[in-house]
Tab-separated table of C-alpha atoms and ligand atoms in Angstrom:
chain	number	residue	atom	x	y	z
S	935	MET	CA	-30.709	38.178	22.389
S	936	SER	CA	-28.379	41.428	22.688
S	937	ASP	CA	-27.565	43.170	19.974
S	938	LEU	CA	-23.786	42.429	19.904
S	939	LYS	CA	-24.707	38.465	20.238
S	940	GLN	CA	-27.308	38.901	17.192
S	941	ARG	CA	-24.395	40.696	15.803
S	942	ILE	CA	-21.530	38.280	16.231
S	943	LEU	CA	-24.109	34.968	15.180
S	944	GLU	CA	-24.815	37.081	12.068
S	945	ASP	CA	-21.399	38.487	11.208
S	946	GLY	CA	-18.425	36.610	13.056
S	947	LYS	CA	-16.315	34.174	11.497
S	948	VAL	CA	-14.597	31.490	13.814
S	949	PHE	CA	-10.650	30.963	12.875
S	950	PRO	CA	-8.111	28.719	13.626
S	951	ASN	CA	-6.548	29.095	17.425
S	952	ASN	CA	-10.028	30.266	18.511
S	953	VAL	CA	-9.907	33.472	17.209
S	954	LEU	CA	-13.131	34.951	16.776
S	955	LYS	CA	-13.311	37.923	13.886
S	956	VAL	CA	-15.481	40.987	14.400
S	957	ASP	CA	-13.780	42.962	11.724
S	958	SER	CA	-16.969	44.118	10.142
S	959	PHE	CA	-18.563	45.429	12.604
S	960	LEU	CA	-15.792	46.036	15.763
S	961	ASN	CA	-12.344	46.445	15.165
S	962	HIS	CA	-11.787	47.023	11.619
S	963	GLN	CA	-15.360	48.593	10.363
S	964	ILE	CA	-17.110	49.779	13.305
S	965	ASP	CA	-19.966	50.253	13.335
S	966	PRO	CA	-21.579	53.064	15.897
S	967	ILE	CA	-24.619	52.038	17.058
S	968	VAL	CA	-23.085	48.248	17.926
S	969	ILE	CA	-20.515	50.307	20.318
S	970	GLY	CA	-22.600	52.678	21.859
S	971	ASN	CA	-25.123	49.900	22.835
S	972	ILE	CA	-21.776	48.560	24.495
S	973	ALA	CA	-20.730	51.992	25.966
S	974	ASP	CA	-24.559	51.994	27.903
S	975	GLU	CA	-23.911	48.753	28.704
S	976	LEU	CA	-20.798	48.975	30.395
S	977	LEU	CA	-21.409	51.995	31.785
S	978	ALA	CA	-25.024	50.693	33.524
S	979	HIS	CA	-22.328	48.480	35.196
S	980	PHE	CA	-19.921	51.105	35.226
S	981	GLY	CA	-20.718	54.837	35.334
S	982	ASP	CA	-21.832	55.505	39.150
S	983	LYS	CA	-17.754	55.011	40.075
S	984	LYS	CA	-16.851	58.341	39.969
S	985	ILE	CA	-14.642	57.722	36.551
S	986	THR	CA	-12.035	60.235	35.717
S	987	LYS	CA	-10.409	58.373	32.871
S	988	VAL	CA	-10.989	55.254	30.331
S	989	LEU	CA	-7.496	53.167	29.775
S	990	THR	CA	-6.880	50.963	26.241
S	991	ILE	CA	-4.049	49.875	24.625
S	992	GLU	CA	-4.214	50.698	20.877
S	993	ALA	CA	-5.940	50.149	18.118
S	994	SER	CA	-8.750	48.115	18.506
S	995	GLY	CA	-9.711	49.560	22.145
S	996	ILE	CA	-9.446	52.785	20.946
S	997	ALA	CA	-13.654	52.936	19.579
S	998	PRO	CA	-15.349	51.130	23.008
S	999	ALA	CA	-12.929	53.453	25.169
S	1000	ILE	CA	-13.214	57.154	23.087
S	1001	THR	CA	-16.908	56.298	23.337
S	1002	ILE	CA	-17.687	55.634	26.803
S	1003	ALA	CA	-15.160	58.216	27.448
S	1004	ALA	CA	-17.299	60.598	25.641
S	1005	LYS	CA	-20.724	59.635	27.116
S	1006	LEU	CA	-18.684	60.287	30.915
S	1007	GLY	CA	-17.263	63.581	29.522
S	1008	VAL	CA	-13.669	62.347	30.554
S	1009	PRO	CA	-10.398	62.147	28.670
S	1010	MET	CA	-9.451	58.440	27.030
S	1011	LEU	CA	-5.909	57.535	27.068
S	1012	PHE	CA	-4.733	54.698	25.554
S	1013	ALA	CA	-1.162	53.035	25.793
S	1014	LYS	CA	1.282	52.738	22.319
S	1015	LYS	CA	2.607	49.908	21.107
S	1016	GLN	CA	5.908	51.738	20.547
S	1017	LYS	CA	7.728	54.284	22.752
S	1018	PRO	CA	6.708	58.221	20.701
S	1019	SER	CA	10.841	59.356	20.304
S	1020	THR	CA	9.773	62.191	21.783
S	1021	LEU	CA	8.970	60.945	24.922
S	1022	GLN	CA	12.255	60.138	27.594
S	1023	ASN	CA	11.824	56.251	29.466
S	1024	ASP	CA	11.691	58.100	32.673
S	1025	GLU	CA	8.972	59.698	31.417
S	1026	THR	CA	6.554	56.706	30.849
S	1027	TYR	CA	5.256	54.063	32.716
S	1028	GLY	CA	5.923	50.825	30.850
S	1029	THR	CA	5.437	47.350	30.800
S	1030	ILE	CA	5.323	44.417	28.328
S	1031	VAL	CA	1.977	42.784	26.422
S	1032	HIS	CA	1.925	39.641	24.407
S	1033	SER	CA	-0.282	39.688	21.468
S	1034	TYR	CA	-2.500	36.657	21.640
S	1035	THR	CA	-3.617	37.293	18.178
S	1036	LYS	CA	-0.024	38.069	16.977
S	1037	ASN	CA	1.966	35.949	18.919
S	1038	THR	CA	4.292	39.141	19.559
S	1039	ASP	CA	5.432	41.255	22.590
S	1040	SER	CA	4.858	44.706	22.814
S	1041	HIS	CA	6.424	47.264	25.124
S	1042	VAL	CA	3.589	49.275	25.767
S	1043	VAL	CA	3.394	53.030	27.009
S	1044	ILE	CA	1.752	55.717	29.287
S	1045	SER	CA	2.847	58.778	29.324
S	1046	LYS	CA	3.833	59.311	33.100
S	1047	GLN	CA	1.680	63.289	32.536
S	1048	TYR	CA	-1.704	61.499	31.941
S	1049	LEU	CA	-1.768	59.226	34.429
S	1050	ASN	CA	-1.374	59.201	38.689
S	1051	GLN	CA	-2.452	58.476	41.959
S	1052	GLU	CA	-6.223	61.032	41.774
S	1053	ASP	CA	-7.376	58.820	39.032
S	1054	ARG	CA	-10.445	56.117	38.993
S	1055	VAL	CA	-9.973	54.512	36.082
S	1056	LEU	CA	-11.992	51.775	33.682
S	1057	ILE	CA	-9.828	49.886	31.565
S	1058	VAL	CA	-11.442	49.105	28.414
S	1059	ASP	CA	-11.225	46.293	25.624
S	1060	ASP	CA	-12.407	44.216	22.243
S	1061	PHE	CA	-11.517	41.471	23.599
S	1062	LEU	CA	-10.455	39.184	26.657
S	1063	ALA	CA	-8.539	35.921	26.121
S	1064	ASN	CA	-5.641	35.360	28.267
S	1065	GLY	CA	-5.938	38.658	29.978
S	1066	GLU	CA	-2.259	39.793	28.950
S	1067	ALA	CA	-3.661	43.201	27.851
S	1068	ALA	CA	-5.690	43.418	30.928
S	1069	MET	CA	-2.634	42.569	32.882
S	1070	GLY	CA	-0.981	44.869	31.625
S	1071	LEU	CA	-2.984	47.701	31.966
S	1072	ILE	CA	-4.054	47.272	35.379
S	1073	ASN	CA	0.241	47.072	35.695
S	1074	ILE	CA	0.479	50.344	34.291
S	1075	ALA	CA	-2.203	52.044	36.514
S	1076	GLU	CA	-0.755	50.157	39.338
S	1077	GLN	CA	2.666	52.184	38.774
S	1078	ALA	CA	0.677	55.623	38.499
S	1079	HIS	CA	-1.204	54.338	41.823
S	1080	ALA	CA	-4.319	55.292	40.390
S	1081	THR	CA	-7.650	53.230	41.990
S	1082	ILE	CA	-8.749	51.030	39.859
S	1083	VAL	CA	-12.332	51.467	38.888
S	1084	GLY	CA	-12.582	48.005	36.467
S	1085	VAL	CA	-12.381	45.811	33.838
S	1086	GLY	CA	-14.880	46.413	30.367
S	1087	ILE	CA	-14.553	44.278	27.537
S	1088	CYS	CA	-16.909	43.781	24.544
S	1089	ILE	CA	-16.673	40.112	23.968
S	1090	GLU	CA	-14.991	37.467	27.145
S	1091	LYS	CA	-13.829	34.129	25.879
S	1092	SER	CA	-14.668	32.321	28.538
S	1093	PHE	CA	-13.061	29.403	28.096
S	1094	GLN	CA	-9.316	31.048	28.468
S	1095	ASP	CA	-7.613	32.178	32.044
S	1096	GLY	CA	-8.060	35.797	31.286
S	1097	ARG	CA	-11.010	36.536	33.630
S	1098	GLN	CA	-9.804	34.312	36.478
S	1099	ARG	CA	-6.795	36.440	36.662
S	1100	ILE	CA	-8.030	39.492	36.788
S	1101	VAL	CA	-10.809	38.418	39.592
S	1102	ASP	CA	-7.588	36.595	41.674
S	1103	HIS	CA	-5.569	40.258	41.681
S	1104	GLY	CA	-9.365	41.477	43.275
S	1105	VAL	CA	-10.077	43.832	40.248
S	1106	ASP	CA	-14.194	43.733	38.725
S	1107	ILE	CA	-14.852	42.889	35.566
S	1108	TYR	CA	-17.988	43.271	33.337
S	1109	SER	CA	-17.965	41.593	29.669
S	1110	VAL	CA	-20.628	42.357	27.291
S	1111	VAL	CA	-21.496	38.989	25.752
S	1112	ARG	CA	-19.236	35.397	27.044
S	1113	ILE	CA	-18.229	33.395	24.876
S	1114	ALA	CA	-17.836	29.257	26.142
S	1115	SER	CA	-16.576	27.993	23.524
S	1116	LEU	CA	-15.076	28.212	19.908
S	1117	GLU	CA	-14.749	23.924	19.445
S	1118	ASN	CA	-14.841	22.754	16.195
S	1119	GLU	CA	-15.795	26.384	14.463
S	1120	THR	CA	-18.760	26.289	16.474
S	1121	LEU	CA	-19.620	29.280	19.081
S	1122	THR	CA	-21.479	29.391	22.251
S	1123	PHE	CA	-22.460	31.591	24.639
S	1124	ALA	CA	-21.654	31.613	27.818
S	1125	GLU	CA	-24.225	33.078	30.889
S	1126	GLY	CA	-23.981	35.860	32.762
S	1127	HIS	CA	-21.536	39.336	32.006
I	1726	5GP	P1	-5.577	38.902	25.861
I	1726	5GP	O1	-4.771	40.057	25.759
I	1726	5GP	O2	-6.888	38.787	26.987
I	1726	5GP	O3	-4.931	37.348	25.740
I	1726	5GP	O4	-5.882	38.889	24.621
I	1726	5GP	C1	-7.355	40.096	23.851
I	1726	5GP	C2	-6.353	40.772	22.819
I	1726	5GP	O5	-6.421	39.817	21.999
I	1726	5GP	C3	-7.410	41.882	22.654
I	1726	5GP	O6	-6.524	43.069	22.839
I	1726	5GP	C4	-7.539	41.512	21.112
I	1726	5GP	O7	-7.353	42.375	20.364
I	1726	5GP	C5	-7.066	40.284	21.187
I	1726	5GP	N1	-7.805	39.073	20.315
I	1726	5GP	C6	-7.443	38.406	21.645
I	1726	5GP	N2	-8.587	36.881	20.913
I	1726	5GP	C7	-9.313	37.658	20.049
I	1726	5GP	C8	-10.103	37.167	19.072
I	1726	5GP	O8	-10.517	36.317	19.608
I	1726	5GP	N3	-10.379	37.889	18.138
I	1726	5GP	C9	-10.404	38.675	17.526
I	1726	5GP	N4	-10.263	39.672	16.932
I	1726	5GP	N5	-9.219	39.786	18.468
I	1726	5GP	C10	-8.673	39.159	19.770
């Protein structure tokens, strides 16, 4: 069994509304060994795609994204959930992203300065549920006319729509761990990546 699956079984907690809490090692307190192994596995799949930038959304995507970017020696860029006062609207690419866990909408932005048509972008996030965050990042990369190499996910909840939306959009997706069900607070893994 993979390192991440083992850790989810040991330390993950299932909450109502199909939410898996993994904040003891993935997205609050962060275990660098677990994140390093996730980065290695995502790079085994995407590493030869001439990636120039790793793209994510704040806050929980930043740890896996920066780890991958460091291994590749390329910049990591994250979408901000609030537009900095120093950036004008016409200086940003933006889109609306609905948060699955918070049930709120954010207008997320990236400075046009840091993404362009020369870029080959790997999109990374901690979780994939309904694909709002990943599709929002795909939308932003498309506004910049960047090439999207793929979407790399730490934990995919395969019983939700996210993967299908990404596949339907023609984008390659690889998830380190896939969860088939969290029903009755019981976690079942799905096969494949
Ligand atoms: P999506 O945008 O695919 O609907 O949901 C993914 C985003 O919501 C991720 O960025 C993640 O932060 C959050 N998320 C979705 N499901 C879960 C979950 O079960 N547990 C945690 N901790 N975050 C989740």
